Structure formats: C-alpha cells, structure tokens
C-alpha cells in the first residue's frame, strides 16, 4: 500500500524489485501467507509531470464526478436519497486500469473520464494530483492505490512501470483461485486500514471469486478542521424541509462570519440559488454548499453541469453571512457499473474488453471488468469534516463586503463538494436531502 499524504515521491525511485527481470509476477506460497509486493524498475529520477496536464485532469475529474452524481441521482431512488462519492478516488482507480486498455475499451474509458491525454499521461497527472496537498495540523488527506493480482498471473513490465511512476505502487500477490474469501478479506482490510477504519468490506463475496485475476483499489481519507469553527453553544434543533414536504427538527449549526458567497437566478439553471464556501484550516481545501430555492432542488441538480458549476464557484466573493448549516453524517455504497454504462463505458465489461496492455507474456487469458464499486462516508459537525472513500475495480477473464449580513438558511436539500481550491479538483461530491438519514 502506498500512502501519499506527505507528497514525497522519493520512494518511487527506490523500487523493491531490482531482481525482477521479466514481467511475470512471482507471488507468495498461498493466500494464508503475507502478500508479496512486486514492482517494476523505474528511472532514478522521475520525469516531471506537465502542469498543464495536471490542470486538465483536475478539471476532467470534476466533470466526471458531476456525471456520476447525475447518473446515480437518476435512478428510481437516487434523487431523494443522500449521496456522497469521491470523483478523485474512482478516477485514480480507473487511472490504474486505463494504461492497460486498448482500442474501444480505452476510448470509452477516456471519454467517460473527460480526457484526451494518453493513458500514461493521465495516470501520471492523476498521481501528481494525489500528492499535491501535504498534511498540516488542521488537515489529514491520505490516498493509497493498490493492485492485487492472482499469484503467478503475468503483467507487462511497461504496465508495472507506469504504476510505479504514477502512483509509487507495486502489485500485491494473493491466491484468489485457492482462497477467494481470504484474499477478499486482505484487500478489504487494506482499504479499511488506509481509511482509518471508516470503509469496511469494500468488496462482497460475489465480487471477489475464484475467477478474480486483478483487484484495483483506491482508499481516500480526509480529516479537516474548519478555518472558522462553529461554536457548539450555537447549535440548536431547527426545521429542515425534506423533498417530501415533511419538516423534522435537525441539529443545526450557526455562525455569523465572512465567507465567500454567490447567488443567482434564472438562466440555464432556472431556479434561484445561493452558494457559500467554507474553507478548511490549511487553506488548500474548502467545502462549497450550493442551495437551490425551496422546491427547486430536483430541476437545479439535474441541470447543473461543469461549466455552470465553474461559473458559480468563479462568482464567489467575500460577504458577511449569517449562516445556518445542519450537521450530517451518512454513508453511501454504490455499484458503479450501471452509472458507467450511462457514461458510455460498455466494452470494458464484456467479451469485447481489450486489456492486452497490462498482460505479460505467457498468457492467452483475456480480461474484462466484472465490478466497479465505491463506498464513501462523510461527517460534518462544528469542528470540521471527516470523510473517507474506498473505490474498487475487479477484473476477471473475459470471453468588497457589504456591512449587512446575508442570511443563508440551509434548511432544505443542497449539494456539496469538497475541492482543492488551487487545482479545482473535486475530492468529494454529493447531495443532502435528509440530514438525519444515515
């Protein structure tokens, strides 16, 4: 497992498998033994990533996240439920898949990810984004990417080298064929550990089987303090207007302070809206809250795209805000295969799949993706935010402020995103329709 919270890339140049001459994985004696991590050799000095490509992938990841949110909210129960997802987490997992894809399989994945970069360029830029924010006293942001392979399954040296250069990671070997349940527990435990225990059982027993050849995971953990914390004494029960018209009393925070704020009405989005940005203590991350007018949430959310989101965020300016915000804490678990189908990814999941770019010599076995899952959790209270996400891919054989305060009562469904305020990349994204729902 690779922990990139410190932003230090030195480990990627000091690779463990200097004796690995061929692109064939040599693994542990069985799934009961400790997994062996295999890495490809890499240059002593890594090639710098083009800043323009990092910016492009940041923007692409945010657009990808909105597409996923729309796809999930478009399901029969999706529009009315709380949702949290990690665009950057799933994008990183797919960035490990993309360099092995060829033909239509690669084209569909790249289109869904909104990128015109080569797979190697995309992976390198995604890895650079993951390392961008170092930890501080007020912020912990960890992201770990891993690939688990069937013992003895051959992977191409060039593919291993891309993983090493982009994510400073190797390949854990295990025996899915002999002990799929034991292997599944190891993968899940690694994700659970990387997310400080917040994401448990990422894969279920139907997703990791004796037919599994590869399992790719991204684990993301965030703990951040508000730059301007809410005072616990100011928290009280206030009504929240659910989509069904009910108004339960929910635990609601309040403070009057200067925040970046914007509002608008009409235009493409139709419904009036208000938006506010709450910075975290380190200054590099912030939570943006976008609140459509009462009764307008569904239409607004459906119409929101990346260009309109950019305009909203670009219009934020300092204002004195009398703000109320409900506390919320909930989990989301999503099978993302249907959502990716909506985004045009099809070939990767059937016998047309072409992942020959990751296969080493000595195998005639073709692979396809059998599962794409993500579990995420978020907790927002007076002190700040704790959030985590686990993303997984399984591969199997194929066939100037005014003095008067603006009032912003967040007492109705709203959208939120946690973003890197420098690059703009969405780290977490979601909607809150019921703060009491878990």
Short mmCIF file of C-alpha atoms in Angstrom, two decimals:
data_model
loop_
_atom_site.label_atom_id
_atom_site.label_comp_id
_atom_site.label_asym_id
_atom_site.label_seq_id
_atom_site.Cartn_x
_atom_site.Cartn_y
_atom_site.Cartn_z
CA UNK A 1 0.00 0.00 0.00
CA UNK A 2 1.19 3.47 -0.84
CA UNK A 3 0.47 6.44 1.42
CA UNK A 4 0.90 9.67 -0.49
CA UNK A 5 -0.18 12.16 2.16
CA UNK A 6 3.28 13.62 2.51
CA UNK A 7 3.79 14.38 -1.17
CA UNK A 8 7.21 12.70 -1.10
CA UNK A 9 8.00 10.80 -4.31
CA UNK A 10 11.48 9.57 -3.38
CA UNK A 11 10.15 6.08 -2.64
CA UNK A 12 9.06 5.66 -6.24
CA UNK A 13 12.67 5.78 -7.39
CA UNK A 14 13.83 3.22 -4.81
CA UNK A 15 11.86 0.24 -6.05
CA UNK A 16 11.81 -3.09 -4.31
CA UNK A 17 12.06 -5.48 -7.25
CA UNK A 18 15.51 -4.79 -8.62
CA UNK A 19 15.80 -8.53 -9.28
CA UNK A 20 12.60 -8.64 -11.35
CA UNK A 21 13.92 -9.15 -14.85
CA UNK A 22 10.78 -10.48 -16.52
CA UNK A 23 7.23 -9.11 -16.30
CA UNK A 24 5.97 -12.24 -14.56
CA UNK A 25 4.69 -11.96 -11.02
CA UNK A 26 6.19 -14.39 -8.55
CA UNK A 27 3.95 -14.49 -5.52
CA UNK A 28 3.58 -15.84 -2.05
CA UNK A 29 3.19 -19.50 -1.28
CA UNK A 30 -0.56 -19.22 -0.68
CA UNK A 31 -3.26 -16.85 0.37
CA UNK A 32 -2.51 -17.55 4.02
CA UNK A 33 0.98 -16.10 3.68
CA UNK A 34 1.81 -12.40 3.66
CA UNK A 35 1.27 -10.93 0.17
CA UNK A 36 4.39 -10.14 -1.82
CA UNK A 37 4.63 -6.67 -3.34
CA UNK A 38 6.13 -6.71 -6.82
CA UNK A 39 7.30 -3.55 -8.53
CA UNK A 40 8.81 -2.69 -11.86
CA UNK A 41 12.13 -0.91 -12.04
CA UNK A 42 11.98 2.81 -12.71
CA UNK A 43 14.45 5.58 -13.52
CA UNK A 44 16.35 7.09 -10.59
CA UNK A 45 14.79 10.48 -11.44
CA UNK A 46 11.13 10.52 -12.37
CA UNK A 47 10.01 12.58 -15.34
CA UNK A 48 8.27 15.77 -14.15
CA UNK A 49 4.56 15.93 -14.92
CA UNK A 50 3.43 18.72 -17.23
CA UNK A 51 1.45 21.22 -15.05
CA UNK A 52 -1.00 21.76 -17.92
CA UNK A 53 -1.80 18.05 -17.90
CA UNK A 54 -2.33 18.09 -14.13
CA UNK A 55 -4.75 21.01 -14.55
CA UNK A 56 -6.56 19.19 -17.35
CA UNK A 57 -7.00 16.04 -15.27
CA UNK A 58 -8.21 18.11 -12.30
CA UNK A 59 -10.93 19.70 -14.42
CA UNK A 60 -11.76 16.38 -16.05
CA UNK A 61 -12.15 14.68 -12.66
CA UNK A 62 -14.63 17.32 -11.53
CA UNK A 63 -16.70 16.86 -14.72
CA UNK A 64 -16.54 13.08 -14.28
CA UNK A 65 -17.82 13.48 -10.73
CA UNK A 66 -20.82 15.52 -11.84
CA UNK A 67 -21.62 12.89 -14.47
CA UNK A 68 -21.53 10.17 -11.81
CA UNK A 69 -23.73 12.21 -9.46
CA UNK A 70 -26.31 12.72 -12.22
CA UNK A 71 -26.24 9.02 -13.13
CA UNK A 72 -26.70 7.93 -9.51
CA UNK A 73 -29.37 10.55 -8.80
CA UNK A 74 -31.17 9.46 -11.98
CA UNK A 75 -32.04 6.05 -10.56
CA UNK A 76 -35.55 5.49 -9.11
CA UNK A 77 -34.41 6.07 -5.52
CA UNK A 78 -31.37 8.20 -6.22
CA UNK A 79 -32.96 11.65 -6.46
CA UNK A 80 -34.41 11.51 -2.96
CA UNK A 81 -31.54 9.98 -1.01
CA UNK A 82 -28.35 11.34 0.48
CA UNK A 83 -25.34 10.70 -1.73
CA UNK A 84 -21.60 11.08 -1.23
CA UNK A 85 -18.98 9.93 -3.69
CA UNK A 86 -15.31 10.55 -4.38
CA UNK A 87 -14.64 11.55 -8.00
CA UNK A 88 -10.90 11.64 -7.39
CA UNK A 89 -10.96 8.19 -5.75
CA UNK A 90 -12.70 6.45 -8.63
CA UNK A 91 -10.71 8.42 -11.21
CA UNK A 92 -7.49 7.21 -9.56
CA UNK A 93 -8.68 3.59 -9.62
CA UNK A 94 -9.59 3.89 -13.30
CA UNK A 95 -6.26 5.64 -13.95
CA UNK A 96 -4.61 2.37 -12.92
CA UNK A 97 -6.82 0.44 -15.37
CA UNK A 98 -6.55 2.80 -18.34
CA UNK A 99 -2.85 2.18 -19.23
CA UNK A 100 -3.70 -1.48 -19.81
CA UNK A 101 -6.70 -0.79 -22.07
CA UNK A 102 -6.59 -0.77 -25.85
CA UNK A 103 -8.97 0.08 -28.71
CA UNK A 104 -12.62 0.80 -27.97
CA UNK A 105 -12.10 -0.19 -24.33
CA UNK A 106 -9.56 2.61 -23.86
CA UNK A 107 -11.59 5.09 -25.92
CA UNK A 108 -14.76 4.60 -23.85
CA UNK A 109 -12.91 4.90 -20.54
CA UNK A 110 -11.08 8.04 -21.70
CA UNK A 111 -14.32 9.64 -22.88
CA UNK A 112 -16.05 8.92 -19.56
CA UNK A 113 -13.04 10.41 -17.74
CA UNK A 114 -13.18 13.51 -19.97
CA UNK A 115 -9.57 13.16 -21.06
CA UNK A 116 -7.75 13.39 -24.35
CA UNK A 117 -4.39 12.58 -22.75
CA UNK A 118 -2.62 9.32 -23.35
CA UNK A 119 -3.26 6.69 -20.67
CA UNK A 120 0.27 7.15 -19.31
CA UNK A 121 -0.10 10.94 -19.21
CA UNK A 122 -3.46 10.62 -17.46
CA UNK A 123 -2.05 8.23 -14.84
CA UNK A 124 0.96 10.44 -14.14
CA UNK A 125 -1.20 13.55 -13.78
CA UNK A 126 -3.70 11.73 -11.53
CA UNK A 127 -0.84 10.55 -9.33
CA UNK A 128 0.56 14.08 -9.13
CA UNK A 129 -2.82 15.43 -8.01
CA UNK A 130 -3.00 12.82 -5.28
CA UNK A 131 0.30 14.07 -3.86
CA UNK A 132 -0.44 17.80 -4.09
CA UNK A 133 -1.59 18.65 -0.55
CA UNK A 134 0.81 17.91 2.33
CA UNK A 135 -0.56 17.28 5.84
CA UNK A 136 -0.84 20.09 8.39
CA UNK A 137 -2.04 20.34 11.97
CA UNK A 138 -5.55 21.01 10.68
CA UNK A 139 -5.63 18.65 7.72
CA UNK A 140 -5.01 14.99 7.03
CA UNK A 141 -5.54 13.85 3.44
CA UNK A 142 -4.30 10.36 2.60
CA UNK A 143 -4.75 8.47 -0.65
CA UNK A 144 -3.49 4.95 -1.28
CA UNK A 145 -3.68 2.98 -4.52
CA UNK A 146 -3.09 -0.75 -4.77
CA UNK A 147 -3.31 -3.54 -7.29
CA UNK A 148 -3.84 -7.11 -6.13
CA UNK A 149 -3.03 -9.87 -8.62
CA UNK A 150 -3.55 -13.60 -8.77
CA UNK A 151 -0.35 -15.37 -7.78
CA UNK A 152 1.66 -16.13 -10.90
CA UNK A 153 -0.51 -14.01 -13.20
CA UNK A 154 1.77 -12.27 -15.74
CA UNK A 155 1.68 -8.48 -16.00
CA UNK A 156 3.58 -6.41 -18.54
CA UNK A 157 6.75 -4.68 -17.37
CA UNK A 158 5.67 -1.43 -19.02
CA UNK A 159 2.38 -1.52 -17.10
CA UNK A 160 4.16 -2.11 -13.79
CA UNK A 161 6.49 0.77 -14.58
CA UNK A 162 3.53 3.09 -15.15
CA UNK A 163 2.06 2.14 -11.76
CA UNK A 164 5.39 2.78 -10.08
CA UNK A 165 5.96 6.13 -11.76
CA UNK A 166 2.41 7.45 -11.39
CA UNK A 167 1.34 6.08 -8.00
CA UNK A 168 4.54 4.82 -6.35
CA UNK A 169 2.85 1.45 -6.02
CA UNK A 170 3.53 -2.15 -6.87
CA UNK A 171 1.40 -5.27 -7.07
CA UNK A 172 0.31 -7.37 -4.12
CA UNK A 173 0.05 -11.05 -5.00
CA UNK A 174 -2.50 -13.38 -3.45
CA UNK A 175 -4.32 -16.58 -4.39
CA UNK A 176 -7.84 -15.71 -5.47
CA UNK A 177 -8.25 -19.16 -7.07
CA UNK A 178 -7.44 -21.16 -3.95
CA UNK A 179 -8.88 -18.87 -1.29
CA UNK A 180 -11.08 -16.10 -2.72
CA UNK A 181 -12.65 -15.26 0.64
CA UNK A 182 -9.30 -14.98 2.40
CA UNK A 183 -7.98 -12.83 -0.44
CA UNK A 184 -11.08 -10.63 -0.29
CA UNK A 185 -10.55 -10.09 3.44
CA UNK A 186 -6.94 -8.98 2.81
CA UNK A 187 -7.99 -6.47 0.16
CA UNK A 188 -10.82 -5.14 2.32
CA UNK A 189 -8.60 -4.93 5.40
CA UNK A 190 -6.03 -2.89 3.49
CA UNK A 191 -8.72 -0.39 2.45
CA UNK A 192 -10.14 -0.31 5.97
CA UNK A 193 -6.71 0.42 7.44
CA UNK A 194 -5.99 3.16 4.90
CA UNK A 195 -9.30 4.89 5.70
CA UNK A 196 -8.79 4.77 9.48
CA UNK A 197 -11.48 2.12 9.83
CA UNK A 198 -14.16 4.18 8.08
CA UNK A 199 -14.58 1.98 4.97
CA UNK A 200 -15.26 -1.66 5.77
CA UNK A 201 -15.94 -4.59 3.40
CA UNK A 202 -15.46 -2.69 0.14
CA UNK A 203 -15.92 -5.90 -1.87
CA UNK A 204 -18.54 -8.52 -1.08
CA UNK A 205 -18.21 -12.27 -1.59
CA UNK A 206 -19.92 -12.11 -5.01
CA UNK A 207 -17.42 -9.57 -6.32
CA UNK A 208 -14.18 -11.38 -5.35
CA UNK A 209 -14.32 -15.01 -6.52
CA UNK A 210 -12.00 -17.78 -7.64
CA UNK A 211 -12.19 -16.23 -11.13
CA UNK A 212 -10.72 -12.91 -9.98
CA UNK A 213 -7.38 -12.11 -11.55
CA UNK A 214 -6.91 -8.46 -10.54
CA UNK A 215 -8.45 -6.17 -7.92
CA UNK A 216 -7.54 -2.46 -8.01
CA UNK A 217 -8.33 -0.17 -5.10
CA UNK A 218 -8.11 3.48 -4.12
CA UNK A 219 -8.52 4.43 -0.46
CA UNK A 220 -9.04 8.08 0.47
CA UNK A 221 -9.20 9.57 3.97
CA UNK A 222 -9.82 13.19 4.90
CA UNK A 223 -9.91 14.86 8.30
CA UNK A 224 -10.05 18.64 8.20
CA UNK A 225 -10.82 21.40 10.70
CA UNK A 226 -12.81 24.46 9.70
CA UNK A 227 -10.82 27.67 9.38
CA UNK A 228 -13.75 29.23 11.25
CA UNK A 229 -15.24 26.55 13.54
CA UNK A 230 -18.87 26.67 14.64
CA UNK A 231 -19.46 27.16 18.35
CA UNK A 232 -21.18 24.17 19.92
CA UNK A 233 -23.28 26.50 22.10
CA UNK A 234 -24.88 27.97 18.97
CA UNK A 235 -26.12 24.58 17.71
CA UNK A 236 -29.86 24.00 18.10
CA UNK A 237 -32.68 21.96 16.59
CA UNK A 238 -34.19 23.72 13.59
CA UNK A 239 -36.66 22.58 10.89
CA UNK A 240 -35.31 21.07 7.66
CA UNK A 241 -37.60 20.94 4.62
CA UNK A 242 -37.35 17.49 3.05
CA UNK A 243 -38.29 16.76 -0.55
CA UNK A 244 -41.48 15.00 0.60
CA UNK A 245 -42.68 18.15 2.38
CA UNK A 246 -42.01 16.97 5.94
CA UNK A 247 -40.05 19.27 8.25
CA UNK A 248 -38.26 17.39 11.03
CA UNK A 249 -36.19 19.28 13.58
CA UNK A 250 -32.49 18.60 12.92
CA UNK A 251 -29.34 19.58 14.79
CA UNK A 252 -28.27 22.82 13.09
CA UNK A 253 -25.09 24.86 13.50
CA UNK A 254 -24.93 28.65 13.22
CA UNK A 255 -22.34 31.40 12.87
CA UNK A 256 -22.12 34.94 11.55
CA UNK A 257 -18.83 35.45 9.73
CA UNK A 258 -17.21 36.42 6.46
CA UNK A 259 -17.38 33.70 3.81
CA UNK A 260 -17.12 33.60 0.03
CA UNK A 261 -20.69 33.78 -1.26
CA UNK A 262 -22.68 33.99 -4.51
CA UNK A 263 -26.31 33.92 -5.56
CA UNK A 264 -28.23 33.85 -8.80
CA UNK A 265 -31.50 33.08 -10.53
CA UNK A 266 -32.86 32.30 -13.96
CA UNK A 267 -30.64 31.44 -16.90
CA UNK A 268 -29.89 27.86 -17.87
CA UNK A 269 -30.23 26.62 -14.29
CA UNK A 270 -33.67 28.18 -13.99
CA UNK A 271 -34.08 28.03 -10.24
CA UNK A 272 -32.76 30.68 -7.80
CA UNK A 273 -29.79 29.50 -5.78
CA UNK A 274 -27.30 30.54 -3.11
CA UNK A 275 -23.76 29.23 -2.66
CA UNK A 276 -21.22 29.57 0.13
CA UNK A 277 -17.66 28.31 0.57
CA UNK A 278 -16.38 27.14 3.95
CA UNK A 279 -12.56 26.91 3.95
CA UNK A 280 -10.66 24.37 5.99
CA UNK A 281 -7.85 25.39 8.29
CA UNK A 282 -4.99 24.62 5.91
CA UNK A 283 -6.29 26.97 3.21
CA UNK A 284 -5.92 24.43 0.41
CA UNK A 285 -9.29 22.69 0.70
CA UNK A 286 -12.81 24.03 1.11
CA UNK A 287 -16.39 22.79 1.20
CA UNK A 288 -18.78 24.51 -1.21
CA UNK A 289 -22.51 24.36 -0.46
CA UNK A 290 -24.99 25.10 -3.25
CA UNK A 291 -28.57 25.59 -2.10
CA UNK A 292 -31.40 25.86 -4.67
CA UNK A 293 -34.61 27.62 -3.67
CA UNK A 294 -37.26 25.61 -1.86
CA UNK A 295 -38.95 23.29 -4.38
CA UNK A 296 -36.24 23.74 -6.99
CA UNK A 297 -33.68 21.14 -5.95
CA UNK A 298 -34.52 18.41 -8.48
CA UNK A 299 -34.58 20.69 -11.53
CA UNK A 300 -31.46 22.59 -10.45
CA UNK A 301 -29.43 19.48 -9.70
CA UNK A 302 -30.37 17.84 -12.99
CA UNK A 303 -29.39 20.94 -15.00
CA UNK A 304 -26.06 21.59 -13.25
CA UNK A 305 -23.03 20.83 -15.41
CA UNK A 306 -19.33 21.56 -15.06
CA UNK A 307 -19.41 24.87 -16.96
CA UNK A 308 -22.25 26.16 -14.78
CA UNK A 309 -20.54 24.91 -11.61
CA UNK A 310 -17.39 26.77 -12.67
CA UNK A 311 -19.43 29.95 -13.12
CA UNK A 312 -20.98 29.57 -9.67
CA UNK A 313 -17.64 28.98 -7.98
CA UNK A 314 -15.98 31.70 -10.04
CA UNK A 315 -18.56 34.21 -8.80
CA UNK A 316 -17.86 33.65 -5.11
CA UNK A 317 -16.83 36.78 -3.25
CA UNK A 318 -16.41 37.81 0.38
CA UNK A 319 -19.65 38.64 2.18
CA UNK A 320 -20.80 38.77 5.77
CA UNK A 321 -23.01 35.70 6.16
CA UNK A 322 -25.43 34.75 8.89
CA UNK A 323 -25.21 31.04 8.18
CA UNK A 324 -27.07 28.01 9.46
CA UNK A 325 -25.99 24.52 8.40
CA UNK A 326 -27.35 21.16 9.56
CA UNK A 327 -24.89 18.65 10.93
CA UNK A 328 -24.86 15.47 8.85
CA UNK A 329 -23.24 12.07 8.90
CA UNK A 330 -24.06 9.34 6.40
CA UNK A 331 -22.61 6.56 4.28
CA UNK A 332 -23.13 5.67 0.63
CA UNK A 333 -22.43 2.35 -1.06
CA UNK A 334 -22.71 2.23 -4.84
CA UNK A 335 -22.34 -0.35 -7.58
CA UNK A 336 -20.96 1.96 -10.26
CA UNK A 337 -21.24 -0.36 -13.27
CA UNK A 338 -24.73 0.95 -14.20
CA UNK A 339 -23.52 4.55 -13.81
CA UNK A 340 -20.51 3.88 -16.05
CA UNK A 341 -22.84 2.32 -18.62
CA UNK A 342 -24.78 5.59 -18.60
CA UNK A 343 -21.48 7.39 -19.27
CA UNK A 344 -20.83 5.20 -22.31
CA UNK A 345 -18.44 2.62 -20.85
CA UNK A 346 -19.52 -0.77 -22.24
CA UNK A 347 -16.67 -2.69 -23.85
CA UNK A 348 -14.68 -2.95 -20.60
CA UNK A 349 -17.43 -5.09 -19.07
CA UNK A 350 -17.99 -7.71 -21.77
CA UNK A 351 -16.10 -10.07 -24.01
CA UNK A 352 -15.05 -7.19 -26.29
CA UNK A 353 -12.80 -5.90 -23.50
CA UNK A 354 -9.23 -5.31 -24.57
CA UNK A 355 -6.79 -5.02 -21.68
CA UNK A 356 -3.85 -6.56 -23.51
CA UNK A 357 -1.67 -3.63 -22.49
CA UNK A 358 -1.38 -4.96 -18.94
CA UNK A 359 -0.77 -8.60 -19.81
CA UNK A 360 2.73 -10.07 -19.77
CA UNK A 361 3.97 -12.88 -21.99
CA UNK A 362 2.85 -16.40 -21.30
CA UNK A 363 -0.88 -15.80 -21.02
CA UNK A 364 -3.64 -16.16 -23.58
CA UNK A 365 -6.27 -15.21 -21.00
CA UNK A 366 -8.20 -12.06 -21.83
CA UNK A 367 -9.61 -9.89 -19.04
CA UNK A 368 -12.76 -7.84 -18.53
CA UNK A 369 -14.03 -5.70 -15.66
CA UNK A 370 -16.60 -7.52 -13.54
CA UNK A 371 -17.22 -4.95 -10.77
CA UNK A 372 -16.70 -1.27 -10.02
CA UNK A 373 -17.73 -0.24 -6.51
CA UNK A 374 -17.33 2.68 -4.16
CA UNK A 375 -18.17 3.13 -0.51
CA UNK A 376 -17.96 6.61 0.98
CA UNK A 377 -18.75 8.30 4.27
CA UNK A 378 -18.90 11.92 5.41
CA UNK A 379 -19.39 13.56 8.81
CA UNK A 380 -19.79 17.33 9.13
CA UNK A 381 -20.03 18.98 12.56
CA UNK A 382 -18.97 22.10 14.45
CA UNK A 383 -15.26 21.29 14.26
CA UNK A 384 -14.87 20.26 10.63
CA UNK A 385 -15.20 17.28 8.33
CA UNK A 386 -14.17 13.65 8.36
CA UNK A 387 -14.68 11.78 5.09
CA UNK A 388 -13.40 8.61 3.52
CA UNK A 389 -13.93 6.60 0.37
CA UNK A 390 -12.90 3.24 -0.96
CA UNK A 391 -13.07 2.62 -4.70
CA UNK A 392 -12.53 -0.76 -6.31
CA UNK A 393 -12.29 -2.41 -9.72
CA UNK A 394 -12.32 -6.19 -10.18
CA UNK A 395 -11.05 -7.87 -13.34
CA UNK A 396 -11.84 -11.42 -14.36
CA UNK A 397 -11.25 -13.46 -17.50
CA UNK A 398 -13.42 -12.46 -20.47
CA UNK A 399 -14.75 -14.26 -23.20
CA UNK A 400 -15.58 44.25 -1.17
CA UNK A 401 -18.05 43.04 1.55
CA UNK A 402 -21.23 44.93 2.47
CA UNK A 403 -21.89 45.56 6.14
CA UNK A 404 -25.30 43.88 6.20
CA UNK A 405 -25.09 40.12 6.62
CA UNK A 406 -26.68 37.90 4.01
CA UNK A 407 -28.95 35.30 5.53
CA UNK A 408 -28.38 31.77 4.28
CA UNK A 409 -30.65 29.23 5.91
CA UNK A 410 -29.62 25.80 4.70
CA UNK A 411 -32.92 24.26 5.71
CA UNK A 412 -33.66 22.35 2.53
CA UNK A 413 -31.88 19.87 0.24
CA UNK A 414 -28.50 21.01 -1.00
CA UNK A 415 -25.43 19.93 -2.95
CA UNK A 416 -21.91 19.89 -1.56
CA UNK A 417 -18.40 19.37 -2.83
CA UNK A 418 -15.01 19.31 -1.15
CA UNK A 419 -12.42 20.63 -3.56
CA UNK A 420 -8.82 21.58 -3.90
CA UNK A 421 -9.11 25.36 -4.17
CA UNK A 422 -5.89 25.63 -6.16
CA UNK A 423 -6.44 22.94 -8.80
CA UNK A 424 -10.23 22.83 -8.59
CA UNK A 425 -10.29 19.01 -8.36
CA UNK A 426 -13.37 17.56 -6.63
CA UNK A 427 -12.28 15.30 -3.79
CA UNK A 428 -15.80 14.55 -2.53
CA UNK A 429 -19.18 15.41 -4.06
CA UNK A 430 -22.74 14.75 -3.03
CA UNK A 431 -26.21 15.86 -2.02
CA UNK A 432 -28.02 16.08 1.31
CA UNK A 433 -31.77 15.56 1.19
CA UNK A 434 -32.22 14.46 4.79
CA UNK A 435 -29.55 15.32 7.41
CA UNK A 436 -31.00 12.72 9.81
CA UNK A 437 -30.71 9.80 7.41
CA UNK A 438 -27.72 7.51 7.92
#
